[in-house]
Every structure is written in C-alpha cells, then in structure tokens.
Short mmCIF file of C-alpha atoms and ligand atoms in Angstrom, two decimals:
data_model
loop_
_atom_site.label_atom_id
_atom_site.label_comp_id
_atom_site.label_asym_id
_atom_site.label_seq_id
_atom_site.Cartn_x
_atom_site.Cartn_y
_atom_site.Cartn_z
CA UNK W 1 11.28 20.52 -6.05
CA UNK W 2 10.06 16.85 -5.65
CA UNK W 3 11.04 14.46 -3.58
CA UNK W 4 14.15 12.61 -4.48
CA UNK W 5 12.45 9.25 -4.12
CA UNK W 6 9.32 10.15 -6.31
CA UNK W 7 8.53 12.84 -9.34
CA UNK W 8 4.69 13.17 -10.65
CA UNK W 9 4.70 13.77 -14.43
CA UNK W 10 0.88 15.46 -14.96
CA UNK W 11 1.16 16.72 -18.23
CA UNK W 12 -1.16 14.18 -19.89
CA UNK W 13 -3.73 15.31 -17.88
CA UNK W 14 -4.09 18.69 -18.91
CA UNK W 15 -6.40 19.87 -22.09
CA UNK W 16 -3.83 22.01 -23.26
CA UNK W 17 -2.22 18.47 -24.08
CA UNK W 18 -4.93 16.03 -24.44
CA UNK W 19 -7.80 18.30 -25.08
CA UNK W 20 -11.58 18.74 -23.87
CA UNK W 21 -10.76 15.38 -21.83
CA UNK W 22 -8.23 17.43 -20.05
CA UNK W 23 -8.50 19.69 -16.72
CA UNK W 24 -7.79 23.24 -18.07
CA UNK W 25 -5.46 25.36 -15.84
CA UNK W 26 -8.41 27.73 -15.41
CA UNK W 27 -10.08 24.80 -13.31
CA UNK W 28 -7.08 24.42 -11.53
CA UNK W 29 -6.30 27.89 -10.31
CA UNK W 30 -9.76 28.11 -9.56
CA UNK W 31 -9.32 25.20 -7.13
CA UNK W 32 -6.30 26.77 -5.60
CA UNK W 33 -8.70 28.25 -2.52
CA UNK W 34 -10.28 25.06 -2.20
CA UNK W 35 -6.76 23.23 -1.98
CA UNK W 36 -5.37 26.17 0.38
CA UNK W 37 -8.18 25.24 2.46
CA UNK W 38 -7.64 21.61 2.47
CA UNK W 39 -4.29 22.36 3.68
CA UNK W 40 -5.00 24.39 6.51
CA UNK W 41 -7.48 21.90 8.01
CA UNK W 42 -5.13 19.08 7.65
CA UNK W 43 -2.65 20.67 8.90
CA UNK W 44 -5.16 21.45 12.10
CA UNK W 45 -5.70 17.54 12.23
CA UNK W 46 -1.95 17.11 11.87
CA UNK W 47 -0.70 19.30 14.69
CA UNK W 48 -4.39 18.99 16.81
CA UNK W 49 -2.54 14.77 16.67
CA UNK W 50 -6.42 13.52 15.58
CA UNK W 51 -4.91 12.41 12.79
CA UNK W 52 -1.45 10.68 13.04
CA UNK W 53 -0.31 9.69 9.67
CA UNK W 54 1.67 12.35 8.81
CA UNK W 55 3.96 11.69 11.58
CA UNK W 56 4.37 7.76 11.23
CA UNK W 57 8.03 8.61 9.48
CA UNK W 58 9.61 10.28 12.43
CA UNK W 59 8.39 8.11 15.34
CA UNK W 60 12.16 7.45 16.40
CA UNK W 61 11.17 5.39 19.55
CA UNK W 62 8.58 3.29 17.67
CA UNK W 63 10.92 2.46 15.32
CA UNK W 64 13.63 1.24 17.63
CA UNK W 65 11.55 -0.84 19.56
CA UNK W 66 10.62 -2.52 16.32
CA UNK W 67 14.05 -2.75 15.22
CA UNK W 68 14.75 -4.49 18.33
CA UNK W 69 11.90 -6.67 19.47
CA UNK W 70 12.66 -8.36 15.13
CA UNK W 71 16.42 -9.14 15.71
CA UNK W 72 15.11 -10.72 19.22
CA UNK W 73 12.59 -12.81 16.74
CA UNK W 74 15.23 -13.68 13.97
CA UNK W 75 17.23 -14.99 17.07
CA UNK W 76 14.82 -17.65 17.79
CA UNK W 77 12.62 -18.07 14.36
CA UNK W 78 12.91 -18.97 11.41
CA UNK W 79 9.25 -18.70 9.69
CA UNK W 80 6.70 -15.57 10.63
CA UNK W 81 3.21 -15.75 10.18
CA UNK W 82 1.37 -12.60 9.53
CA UNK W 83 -2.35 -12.79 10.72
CA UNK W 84 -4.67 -9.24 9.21
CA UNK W 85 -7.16 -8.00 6.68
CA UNK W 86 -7.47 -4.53 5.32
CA UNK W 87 -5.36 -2.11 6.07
CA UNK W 88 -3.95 -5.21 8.98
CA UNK W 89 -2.86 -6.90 5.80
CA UNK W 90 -1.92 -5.13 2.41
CA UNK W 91 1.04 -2.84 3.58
CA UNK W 92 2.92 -5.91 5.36
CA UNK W 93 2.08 -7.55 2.10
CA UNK W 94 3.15 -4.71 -0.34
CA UNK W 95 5.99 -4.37 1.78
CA UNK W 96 7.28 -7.70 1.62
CA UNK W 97 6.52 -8.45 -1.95
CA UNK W 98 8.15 -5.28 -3.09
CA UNK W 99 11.34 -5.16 -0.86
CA UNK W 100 12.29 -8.82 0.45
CA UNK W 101 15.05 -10.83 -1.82
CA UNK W 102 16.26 -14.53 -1.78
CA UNK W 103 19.65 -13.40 -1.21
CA UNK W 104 18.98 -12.50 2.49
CA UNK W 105 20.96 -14.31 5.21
CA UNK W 106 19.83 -16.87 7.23
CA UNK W 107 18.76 -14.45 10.14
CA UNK W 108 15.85 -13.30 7.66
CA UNK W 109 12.67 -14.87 8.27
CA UNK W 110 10.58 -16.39 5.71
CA UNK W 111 7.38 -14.82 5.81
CA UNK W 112 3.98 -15.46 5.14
CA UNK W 113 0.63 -13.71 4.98
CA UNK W 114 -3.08 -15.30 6.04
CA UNK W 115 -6.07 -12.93 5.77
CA UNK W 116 -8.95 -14.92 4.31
CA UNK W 117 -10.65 -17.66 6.63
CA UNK W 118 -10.03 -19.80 3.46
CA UNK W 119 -9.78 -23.35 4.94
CA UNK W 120 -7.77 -24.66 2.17
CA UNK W 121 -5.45 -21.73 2.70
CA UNK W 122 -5.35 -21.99 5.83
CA UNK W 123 -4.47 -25.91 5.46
CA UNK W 124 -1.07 -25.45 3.59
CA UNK W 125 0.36 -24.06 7.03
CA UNK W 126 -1.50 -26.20 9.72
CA UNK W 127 0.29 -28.79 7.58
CA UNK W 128 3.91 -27.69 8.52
CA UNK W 129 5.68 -30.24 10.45
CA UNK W 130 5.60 -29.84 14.37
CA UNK W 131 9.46 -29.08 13.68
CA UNK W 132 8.97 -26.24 11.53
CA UNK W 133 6.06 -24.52 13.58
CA UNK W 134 8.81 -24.61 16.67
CA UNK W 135 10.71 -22.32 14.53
CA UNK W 136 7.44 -20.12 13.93
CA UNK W 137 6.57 -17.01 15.35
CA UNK W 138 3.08 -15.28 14.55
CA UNK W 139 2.17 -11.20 14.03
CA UNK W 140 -1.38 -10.72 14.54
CA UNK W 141 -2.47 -7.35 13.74
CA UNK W 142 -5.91 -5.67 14.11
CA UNK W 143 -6.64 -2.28 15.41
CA UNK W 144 -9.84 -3.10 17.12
CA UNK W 145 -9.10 -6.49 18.24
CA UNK W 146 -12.22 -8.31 16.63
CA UNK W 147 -12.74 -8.51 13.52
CA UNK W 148 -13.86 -12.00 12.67
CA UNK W 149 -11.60 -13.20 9.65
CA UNK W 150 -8.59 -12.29 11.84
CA UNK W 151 -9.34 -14.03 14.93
CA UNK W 152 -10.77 -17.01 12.72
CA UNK W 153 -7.53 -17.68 11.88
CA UNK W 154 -5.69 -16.40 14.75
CA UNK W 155 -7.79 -19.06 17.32
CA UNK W 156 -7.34 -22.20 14.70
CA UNK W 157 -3.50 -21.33 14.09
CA UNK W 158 -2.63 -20.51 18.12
CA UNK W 159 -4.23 -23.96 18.69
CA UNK W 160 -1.76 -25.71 15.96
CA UNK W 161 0.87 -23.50 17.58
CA UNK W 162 0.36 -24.72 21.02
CA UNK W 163 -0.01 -28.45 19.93
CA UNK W 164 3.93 -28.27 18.44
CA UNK W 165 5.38 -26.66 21.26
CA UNK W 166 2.50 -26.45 24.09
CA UNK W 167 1.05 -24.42 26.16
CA UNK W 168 3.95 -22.95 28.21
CA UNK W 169 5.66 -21.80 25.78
CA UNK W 170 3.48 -20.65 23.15
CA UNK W 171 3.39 -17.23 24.49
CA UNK W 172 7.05 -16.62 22.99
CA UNK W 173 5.89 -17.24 19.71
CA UNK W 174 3.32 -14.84 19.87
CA UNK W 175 4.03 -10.99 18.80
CA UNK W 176 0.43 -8.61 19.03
CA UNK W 177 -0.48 -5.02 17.30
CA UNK W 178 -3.29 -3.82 18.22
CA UNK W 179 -5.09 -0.79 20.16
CA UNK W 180 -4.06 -0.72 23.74
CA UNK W 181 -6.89 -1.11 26.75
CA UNK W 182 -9.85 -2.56 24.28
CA UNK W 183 -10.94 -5.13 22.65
CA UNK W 184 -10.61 -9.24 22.54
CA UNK W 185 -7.13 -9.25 20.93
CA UNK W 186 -5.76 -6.95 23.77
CA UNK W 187 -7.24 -9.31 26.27
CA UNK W 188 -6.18 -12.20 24.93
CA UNK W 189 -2.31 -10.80 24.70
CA UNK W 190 -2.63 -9.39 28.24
CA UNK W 191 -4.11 -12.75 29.80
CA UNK W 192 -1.71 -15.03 28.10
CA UNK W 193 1.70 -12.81 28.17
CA UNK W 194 1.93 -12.00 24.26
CA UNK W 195 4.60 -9.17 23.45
CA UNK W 196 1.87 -5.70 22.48
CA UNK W 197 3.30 -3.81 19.74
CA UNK W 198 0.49 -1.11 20.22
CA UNK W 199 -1.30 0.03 16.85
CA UNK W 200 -0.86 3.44 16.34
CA UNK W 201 -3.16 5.94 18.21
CA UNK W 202 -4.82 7.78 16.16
CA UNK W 203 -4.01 6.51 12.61
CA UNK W 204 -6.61 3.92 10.77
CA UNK W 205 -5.59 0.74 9.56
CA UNK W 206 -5.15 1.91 6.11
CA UNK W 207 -2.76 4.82 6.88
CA UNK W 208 -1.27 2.64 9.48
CA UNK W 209 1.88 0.46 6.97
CA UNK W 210 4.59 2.66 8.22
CA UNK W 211 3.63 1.42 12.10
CA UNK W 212 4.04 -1.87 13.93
CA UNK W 213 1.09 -2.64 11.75
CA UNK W 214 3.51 -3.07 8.32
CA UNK W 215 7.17 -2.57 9.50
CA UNK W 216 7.64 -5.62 11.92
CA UNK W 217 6.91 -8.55 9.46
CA UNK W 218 9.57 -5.97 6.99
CA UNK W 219 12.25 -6.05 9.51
CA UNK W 220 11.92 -9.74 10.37
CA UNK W 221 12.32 -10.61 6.90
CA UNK W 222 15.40 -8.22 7.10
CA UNK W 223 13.96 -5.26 5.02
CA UNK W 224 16.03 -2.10 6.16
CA UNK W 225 13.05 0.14 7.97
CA UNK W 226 14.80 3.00 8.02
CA UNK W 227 15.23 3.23 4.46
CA UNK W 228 11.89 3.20 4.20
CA UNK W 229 11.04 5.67 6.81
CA UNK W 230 12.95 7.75 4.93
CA UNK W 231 11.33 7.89 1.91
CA UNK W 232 8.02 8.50 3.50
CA UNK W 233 10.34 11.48 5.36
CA UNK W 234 11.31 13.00 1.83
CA UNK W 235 7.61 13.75 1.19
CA UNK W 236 6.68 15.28 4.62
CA UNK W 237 10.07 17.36 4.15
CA UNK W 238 9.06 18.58 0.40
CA UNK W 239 5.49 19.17 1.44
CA UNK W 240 6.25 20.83 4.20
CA UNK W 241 8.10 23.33 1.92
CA UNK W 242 5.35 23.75 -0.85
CA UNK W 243 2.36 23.13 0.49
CA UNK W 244 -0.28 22.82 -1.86
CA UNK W 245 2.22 23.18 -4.96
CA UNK W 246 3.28 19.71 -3.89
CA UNK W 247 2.85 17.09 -6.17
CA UNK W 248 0.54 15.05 -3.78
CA UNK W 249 -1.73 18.28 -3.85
CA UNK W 250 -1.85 18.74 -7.47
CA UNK W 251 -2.63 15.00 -8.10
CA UNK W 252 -5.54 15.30 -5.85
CA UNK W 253 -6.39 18.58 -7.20
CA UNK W 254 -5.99 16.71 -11.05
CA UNK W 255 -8.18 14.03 -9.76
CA UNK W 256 -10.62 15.39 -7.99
CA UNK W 257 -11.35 17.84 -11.64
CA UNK W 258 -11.37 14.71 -13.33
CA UNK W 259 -13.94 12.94 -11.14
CA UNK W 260 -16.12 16.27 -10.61
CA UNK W 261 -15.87 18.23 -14.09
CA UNK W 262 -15.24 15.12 -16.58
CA UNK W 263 -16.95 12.63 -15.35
CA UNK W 264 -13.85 10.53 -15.21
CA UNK W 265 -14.74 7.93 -12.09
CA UNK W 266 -12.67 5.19 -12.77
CA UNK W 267 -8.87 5.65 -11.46
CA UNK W 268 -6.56 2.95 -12.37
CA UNK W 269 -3.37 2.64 -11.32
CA UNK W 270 -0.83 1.02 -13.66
CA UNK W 271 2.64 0.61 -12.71
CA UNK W 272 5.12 -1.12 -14.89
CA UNK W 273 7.01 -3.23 -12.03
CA UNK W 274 6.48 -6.60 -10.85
CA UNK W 275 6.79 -6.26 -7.30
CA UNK W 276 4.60 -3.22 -7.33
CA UNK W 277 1.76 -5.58 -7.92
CA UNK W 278 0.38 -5.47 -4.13
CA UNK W 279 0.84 -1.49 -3.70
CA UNK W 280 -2.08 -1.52 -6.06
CA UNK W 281 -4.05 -3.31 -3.81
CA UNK W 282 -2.93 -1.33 -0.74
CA UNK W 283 -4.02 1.65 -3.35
CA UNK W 284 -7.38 -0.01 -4.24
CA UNK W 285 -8.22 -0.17 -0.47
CA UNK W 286 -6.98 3.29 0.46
CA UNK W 287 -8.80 5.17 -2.47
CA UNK W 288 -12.24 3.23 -1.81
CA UNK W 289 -12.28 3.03 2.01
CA UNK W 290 -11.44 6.20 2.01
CA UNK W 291 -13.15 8.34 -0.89
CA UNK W 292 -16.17 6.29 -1.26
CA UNK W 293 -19.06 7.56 1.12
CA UNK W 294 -22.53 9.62 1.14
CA UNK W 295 -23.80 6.93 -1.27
CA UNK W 296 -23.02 9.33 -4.26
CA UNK W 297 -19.37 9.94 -3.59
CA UNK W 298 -16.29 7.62 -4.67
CA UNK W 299 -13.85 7.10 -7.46
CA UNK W 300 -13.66 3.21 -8.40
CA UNK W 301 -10.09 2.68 -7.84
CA UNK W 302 -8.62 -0.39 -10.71
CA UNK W 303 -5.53 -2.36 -9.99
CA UNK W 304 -3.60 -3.00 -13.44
CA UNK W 305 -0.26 -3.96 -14.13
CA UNK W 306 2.02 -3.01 -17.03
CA UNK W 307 2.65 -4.78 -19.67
CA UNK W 308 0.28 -7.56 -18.64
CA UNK W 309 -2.57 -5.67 -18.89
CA UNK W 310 -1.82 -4.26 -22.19
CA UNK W 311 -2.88 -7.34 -23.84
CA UNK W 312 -6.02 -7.61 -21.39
CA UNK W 313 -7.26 -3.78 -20.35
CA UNK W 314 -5.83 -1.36 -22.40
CA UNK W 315 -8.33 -2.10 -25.41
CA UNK W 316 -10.90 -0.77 -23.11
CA UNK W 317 -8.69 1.86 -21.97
CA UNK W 318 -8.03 3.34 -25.01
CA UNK W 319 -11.25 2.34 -26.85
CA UNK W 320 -14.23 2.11 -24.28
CA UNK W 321 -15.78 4.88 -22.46
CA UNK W 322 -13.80 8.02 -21.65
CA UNK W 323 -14.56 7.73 -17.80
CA UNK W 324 -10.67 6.97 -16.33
CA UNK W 325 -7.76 8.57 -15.30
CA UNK W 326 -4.82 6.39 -15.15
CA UNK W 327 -1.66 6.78 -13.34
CA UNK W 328 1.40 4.92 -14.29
CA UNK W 329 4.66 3.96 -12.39
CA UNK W 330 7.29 3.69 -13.71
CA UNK W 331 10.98 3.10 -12.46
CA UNK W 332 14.15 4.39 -14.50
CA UNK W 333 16.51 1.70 -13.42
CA UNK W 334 15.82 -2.01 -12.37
CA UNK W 335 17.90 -3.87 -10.08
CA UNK W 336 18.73 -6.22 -12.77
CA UNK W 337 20.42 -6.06 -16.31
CA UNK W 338 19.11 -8.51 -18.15
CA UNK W 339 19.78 -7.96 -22.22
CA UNK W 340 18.31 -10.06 -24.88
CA UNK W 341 20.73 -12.08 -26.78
CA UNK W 342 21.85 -11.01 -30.58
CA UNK W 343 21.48 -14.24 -31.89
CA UNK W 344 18.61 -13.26 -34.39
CA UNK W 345 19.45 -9.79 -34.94
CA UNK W 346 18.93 -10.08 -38.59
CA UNK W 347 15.44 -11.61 -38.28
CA UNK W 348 12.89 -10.13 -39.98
CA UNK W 349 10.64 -9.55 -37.46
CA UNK W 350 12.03 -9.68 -33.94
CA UNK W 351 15.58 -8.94 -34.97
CA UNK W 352 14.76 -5.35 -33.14
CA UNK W 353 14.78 -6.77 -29.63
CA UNK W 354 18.60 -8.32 -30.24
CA UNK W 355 20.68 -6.44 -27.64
CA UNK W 356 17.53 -4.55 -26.36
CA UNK W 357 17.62 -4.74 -22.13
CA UNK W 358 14.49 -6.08 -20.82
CA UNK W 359 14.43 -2.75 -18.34
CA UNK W 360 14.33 -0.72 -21.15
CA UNK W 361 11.39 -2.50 -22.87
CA UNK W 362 9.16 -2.16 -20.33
CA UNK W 363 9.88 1.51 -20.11
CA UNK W 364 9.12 1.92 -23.81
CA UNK W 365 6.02 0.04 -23.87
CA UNK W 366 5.14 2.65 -20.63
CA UNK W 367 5.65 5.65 -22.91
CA UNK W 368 3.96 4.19 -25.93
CA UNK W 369 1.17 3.38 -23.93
CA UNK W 370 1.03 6.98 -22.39
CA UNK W 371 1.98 8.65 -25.27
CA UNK W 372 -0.95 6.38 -27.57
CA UNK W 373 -3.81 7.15 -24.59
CA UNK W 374 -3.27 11.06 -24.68
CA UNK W 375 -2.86 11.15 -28.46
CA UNK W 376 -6.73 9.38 -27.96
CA UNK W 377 -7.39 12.26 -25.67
CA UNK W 378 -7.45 9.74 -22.66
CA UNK W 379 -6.01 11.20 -19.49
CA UNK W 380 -3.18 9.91 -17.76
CA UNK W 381 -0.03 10.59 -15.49
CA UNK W 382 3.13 8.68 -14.03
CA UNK W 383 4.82 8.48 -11.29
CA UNK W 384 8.38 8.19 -11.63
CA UNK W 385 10.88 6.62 -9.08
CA UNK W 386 14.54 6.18 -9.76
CA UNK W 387 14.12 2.16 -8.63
CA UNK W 388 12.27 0.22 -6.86
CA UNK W 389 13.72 0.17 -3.58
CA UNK W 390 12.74 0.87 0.23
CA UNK W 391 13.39 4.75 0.03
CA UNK W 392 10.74 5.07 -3.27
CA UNK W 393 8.22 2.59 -1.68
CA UNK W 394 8.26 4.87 1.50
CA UNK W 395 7.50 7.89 -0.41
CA UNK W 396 4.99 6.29 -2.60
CA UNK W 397 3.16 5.05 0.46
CA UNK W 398 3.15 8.67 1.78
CA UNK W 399 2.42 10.09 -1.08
CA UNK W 400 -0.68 8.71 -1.66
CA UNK W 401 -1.50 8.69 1.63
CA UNK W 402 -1.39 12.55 1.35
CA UNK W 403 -3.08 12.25 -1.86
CA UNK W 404 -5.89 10.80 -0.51
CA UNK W 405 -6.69 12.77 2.22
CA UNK W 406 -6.30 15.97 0.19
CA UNK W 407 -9.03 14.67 -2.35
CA UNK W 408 -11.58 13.12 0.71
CA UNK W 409 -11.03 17.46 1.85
CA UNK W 410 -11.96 18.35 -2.00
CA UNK W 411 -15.31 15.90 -2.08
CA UNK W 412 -15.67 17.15 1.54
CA UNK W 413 -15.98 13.41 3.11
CA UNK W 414 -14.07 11.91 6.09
CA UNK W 415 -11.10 9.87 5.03
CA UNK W 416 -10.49 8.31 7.99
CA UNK W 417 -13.72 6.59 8.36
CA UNK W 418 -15.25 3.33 6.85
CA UNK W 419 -18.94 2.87 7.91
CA UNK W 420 -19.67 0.82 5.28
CA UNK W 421 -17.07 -1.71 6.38
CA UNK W 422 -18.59 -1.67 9.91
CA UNK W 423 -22.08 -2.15 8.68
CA UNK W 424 -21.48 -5.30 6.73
CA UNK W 425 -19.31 -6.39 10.02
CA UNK W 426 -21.90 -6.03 12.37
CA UNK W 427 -24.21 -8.05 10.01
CA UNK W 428 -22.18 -10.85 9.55
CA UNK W 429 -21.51 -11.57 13.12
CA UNK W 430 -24.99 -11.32 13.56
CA UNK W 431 -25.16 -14.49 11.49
CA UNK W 432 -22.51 -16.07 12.96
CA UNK W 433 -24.28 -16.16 16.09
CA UNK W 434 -22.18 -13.39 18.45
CA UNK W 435 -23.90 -12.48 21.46
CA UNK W 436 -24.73 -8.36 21.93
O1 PA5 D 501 -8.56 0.44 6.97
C1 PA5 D 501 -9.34 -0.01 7.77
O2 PA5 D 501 -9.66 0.61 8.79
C2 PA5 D 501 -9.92 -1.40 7.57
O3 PA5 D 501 -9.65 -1.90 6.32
C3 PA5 D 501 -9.34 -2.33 8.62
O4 PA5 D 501 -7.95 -2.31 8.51
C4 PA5 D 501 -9.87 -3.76 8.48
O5 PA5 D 501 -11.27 -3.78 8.50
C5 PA5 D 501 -9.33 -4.61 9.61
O6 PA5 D 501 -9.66 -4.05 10.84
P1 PA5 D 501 -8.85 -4.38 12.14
O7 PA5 D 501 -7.47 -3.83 12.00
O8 PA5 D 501 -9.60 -3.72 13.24
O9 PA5 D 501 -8.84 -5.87 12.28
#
C-alpha cells in the first residue's frame, strides 16, 4: 500500500528489466537484514526522541501556535522577509515556490527569500520605500544562531528596518526561529523583545521544513499547513505499517545497490514540474549533507528538470558514462488545462500537437525519456504524485527524508551531522576577523 499522496515506480531499476546495470533481486533480499536493521535503530532514535524528524507531522501544538502567531502577521503586514541558508533556507523556499498562487487574498503576504550576503541582492530590498518596509515583517531562521551569511544580512536589513519605522517599534516586525538558551540570535531576540519560534529540538536544519523553520513564511503567504502536515502524516502512517517494505526503504535499499555494487554515484533527480524546481535543491542539500562523509562516502546528488534538461543533460544521460541513477517526478494531473489549438492540425510536421494538452506532453516526454534510458540499460525510477499540491509536497518531503536516513544506516554514516560544513565555517570566520 503506498501512500495516497506519493507511489515509487522501481521497476527500471531492476536487471531483470534493464539488465547487468540493474540491482538483481538476489542483492536485494540479501540486503533485507541490513534494512531490518536500519529499521530497528531508527526506530531506537525515533522513540529514544534523539532524532525528531519523524515526528515533525504530528506536533499539534507547534502547529497551532504557527497558525496563529501568521494570521497575527497578515493582520499587520503585507511583505515577509525570510532571512536563512541551508536547511534555514531551501524548505521555506521549496515551499513557497511550489504551493503559493497569485490568486491569494489580500491577507497573504508577499514573500521573499535572502540567503546569500550578495550586496546587489541584498540592494533590491534595502531599496523598498520607507512605506513599504512599514508593512514588512522579517523571519530569521538559524538553528545555532551564528552563522555568518545569516546574520550578515539579518544586522544590515534590521538597521534598514529600524530607520523606516525606528527603534521602538521594530521589535514587532521581527519574528525569530532558532535554538532556545544559545547562541547570538537567541540573545539578540531575548534582549530586544523579538517573538522566538523555537527551532525544533532535536531535528537538523535539513530535516527541519515541516517546523517553524519552513511552515511560518508558508502560512503567511496563506499556504494551508495542515495540508501539508498531512501528507508528510500519510508516509509515517504507511511506514509505520510496512516497515522496511515501504517504498522509502526500498528506494534506499535500490540506491544504496546502485552506489555500492554498480558503481552508479551520481543521483539525479528529475521531476517534470515547474514548481518542483527548488525541492531539488532542498534534495541536493539533504542527500550531500547528509550521505557525504568519511572522505570516501557520498552519492553526488544532480538537480535536473524535465523537459528542460532534455535538450541540455539527457545526451549525457543516456550516452556518457553509466555512473547515475535517476529518479523522476512526475504528476498525473496539473492544476491547469491548457490544450494546444487545432489550427494546424493538418501540418506536416507539428500537426500532431493540435488538440494535444500541454499536461499530457510533459507526461509523454517523462515516459519516453524513462522508457529510452532503460531500453539503454540506464537505471531509473519515478515518483508519482496525483498533483502537485500541499498534501504530495508533504509526503515527498518525508519521504525522502526517510529515504535518506535509511541509506546514511546502509553506508553506516551519521545523517544528522555535517562536519564538513562546520569546518569551512570555522575557517571563514577566522578570516573575517571573529574573536575565539
Ligand atoms: O542542514 C544543516 O544543518 C545546515 O545546512 C544548516 O541548515 C546551515 O548551515 C545553516 O545553519 P543555521 O541554521 O545554524 O544557520
């Protein structure tokens, strides 16, 4: 049974289908102990609460308070800014690329997204009228409350803040997630009165989208949480029932045979929507950050984009070196109907597309594509979600959340740390002066 929100099609990556490039079911059942015993010491982490991912979809209260404290904010504002990097960043991002429409009322805030200290970034919103940043109301989000790019931006945009509306009031504008009791950002919110949506204990930035950390800027812009909550919930609920026959197990099972057995290293991820553009960031992070470690260890995770990148990576895909796994998504209705007129029907050469819906197109050139790489022997899968909407986006998020910490248990690393991000951190601040 899969989730209603999400179904993983694998059988283009098995060799009874594709051949030698293929994980043969021997491998698999052969894994089956190793999988059982990923299970079990998740599921310690799980109920032990180390690790608090798992649980993000049922945090009633959390969600509530969110609810509330973003109706307060679409009371008084009319703009959000959303200050983060990493895992602070790409969920509120994916989020809000994949779910927010024009056609929202005039509660719904328009948001917008800073990460990089890129001063000509940066410049577009210091710009804004003193008018417009009265309306504004920030989110700045990091879990340890110093990491450089984030205050960067944070200091240089609370100073513009305070010269529209001063110093009184600025506090009002200002809306905080991040670890309770340490670090600068905590201080900073606790000396000058901003509102502490507390970052998750327990879950890292990356696992941390269905939190404060990716569901506040979502409900400001007047994205139904819930919905997505419950997506994420249809995963927990079908894992919880199968185990490691889950889909999210057998992908990680699939890719980790790939990666060990085949050599296959490179994992792209391909989905055939738009707005699923970002997840495939959020995915690029999650997969390295968390499956790259013990210098030898680590699938290169690709963004691509269908059909875009059929006329830019798919030559290499189908032609180049037999080193990737790619996963498709795909969706089997879009939100729009858009046909193409009849008008040259009888044309010799694009008469075919009279009539043809532009839904359906993409879908064809997603099973040609498929259907052309396996025929090669190339490996590949899809992920298939009835639309794109916040119930599918919440199990995708979970899903590969699970995913991903069933394949770190299979190449026996630590998903859940990243100390090659610290490393570089502590470098940099070294040459930007910071006192020890
Ligand atoms: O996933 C992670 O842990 C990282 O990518 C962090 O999210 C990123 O480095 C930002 O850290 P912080 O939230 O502490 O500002």
């Amino acid at each position: 049974m899969s989730s209603p929100f999400l179904r993983y099609d694998a059988s283009n990556m098995w060799s009874k289908r594709i051949g030698s490039a293929g994980v043969a079911e021997s491998a698999f059942e052969r894994l089956l102990p190793r999988l059982e015993k990923a299970k079990n010491h998740l599921e310690q982490l799980r109920t032990s609460g180390k690790q608090g991912f798992f649980d993000l979809p049922f945090e009633k209260k959390m969600t509530q308070t969110i609810e509330q404290i973003a109706r307060e904010v679409q009371k008084s504002f009319s703009y959000l800014i959303v200050i983060g990097i990493g895992g602070s960043d790409l969920g509120a991002r994916t989020l809000y690329q994949s779910l927010h429409t024009n056609k929202q009322n005039q509660h719904h805030l328009c948001v917008d997204f800073v990460n990089n200290p890129d001063p000509d970034s940066l410049g577009n919103l210091l710009d804004r009228s003193s008018d417009e940043w009265k309306k504004t109301a920030i989110h700045v989000v990091s879990k340890s409350g110093s990491t450089l790019e984030t205050m960067a931006n944070f200091l240089v945009l609370r100073e513009r803040l305070i010269r529209a509306v001063g110093v009184k009031k600025h506090a009002a504008h200002i809306f905080v997630t991040t670890d309770i009791g340490q670090g600068s950002l905590f201080e900073l919110a606790t000396e000058h009165g901003y509102f502490i949506l507390p970052h998750p204990k327990h879950v890292g930035g990356r696992f941390a989208v269905l939190s404060s950390v990716g569901l506040f800027s979502a409900a400001c812009a007047g994205i139904p949480i819930c919905r997505i909550l419950n997506g994420a919930k249809s995963i927990e609920k079908t894992y919880a029932k199968e185990g490691i026959e889950h889909d999210s197990a057998c992908f990680a099972g699939l890719h980790y045979l790939a990666y060990a057995k085949k050599h296959q290293h490179i994992h792209v991820l391909m989905p055939y929507i738009d707005r699923l553009s970002m997840f495939t960031f959020w995915y690029r992070q999650l997969w390295a950050e968390s499956l790259g470690k013990k210098y030898t260890i680590g699938p290169t995770p690709v963004a691509a984009l269908g059909a875009i990148d059929q006329h830019s990576q798919i030559q290499l895909y189908q032609d180049g070196p037999m080193d990737k796994v790619i996963t498709f998504i795909r969706c089997e209705k879009n939100t729009r109907c858009i046909s193409i007129p009849k008008t040259f029907r009888t044309h010799a050469h694009i008469g075919y597309l009279a009539g043809r819906e532009l839904g359906d197109i993409l879908r064809a050139e997603q099973e040609g594509t498929a259907e052309a790489l396996a025929n090669d022997g190339r490996p590949n899968g899809t992920l298939f979600i009835p639309s794109l909407s916040p119930e599918s986006l919440g199990a995708l998020f979970q899903f590969y959340e699970h995913a991903t910490v069933y394949l770190a248990e299979l190449f026996g690393v630590n998903a859940f740390d990243q100390p090659g991000v610290e490393a570089g951190k502590k470098e940099i601040r070294k040459r930007l002066g910071e006192k020890k």
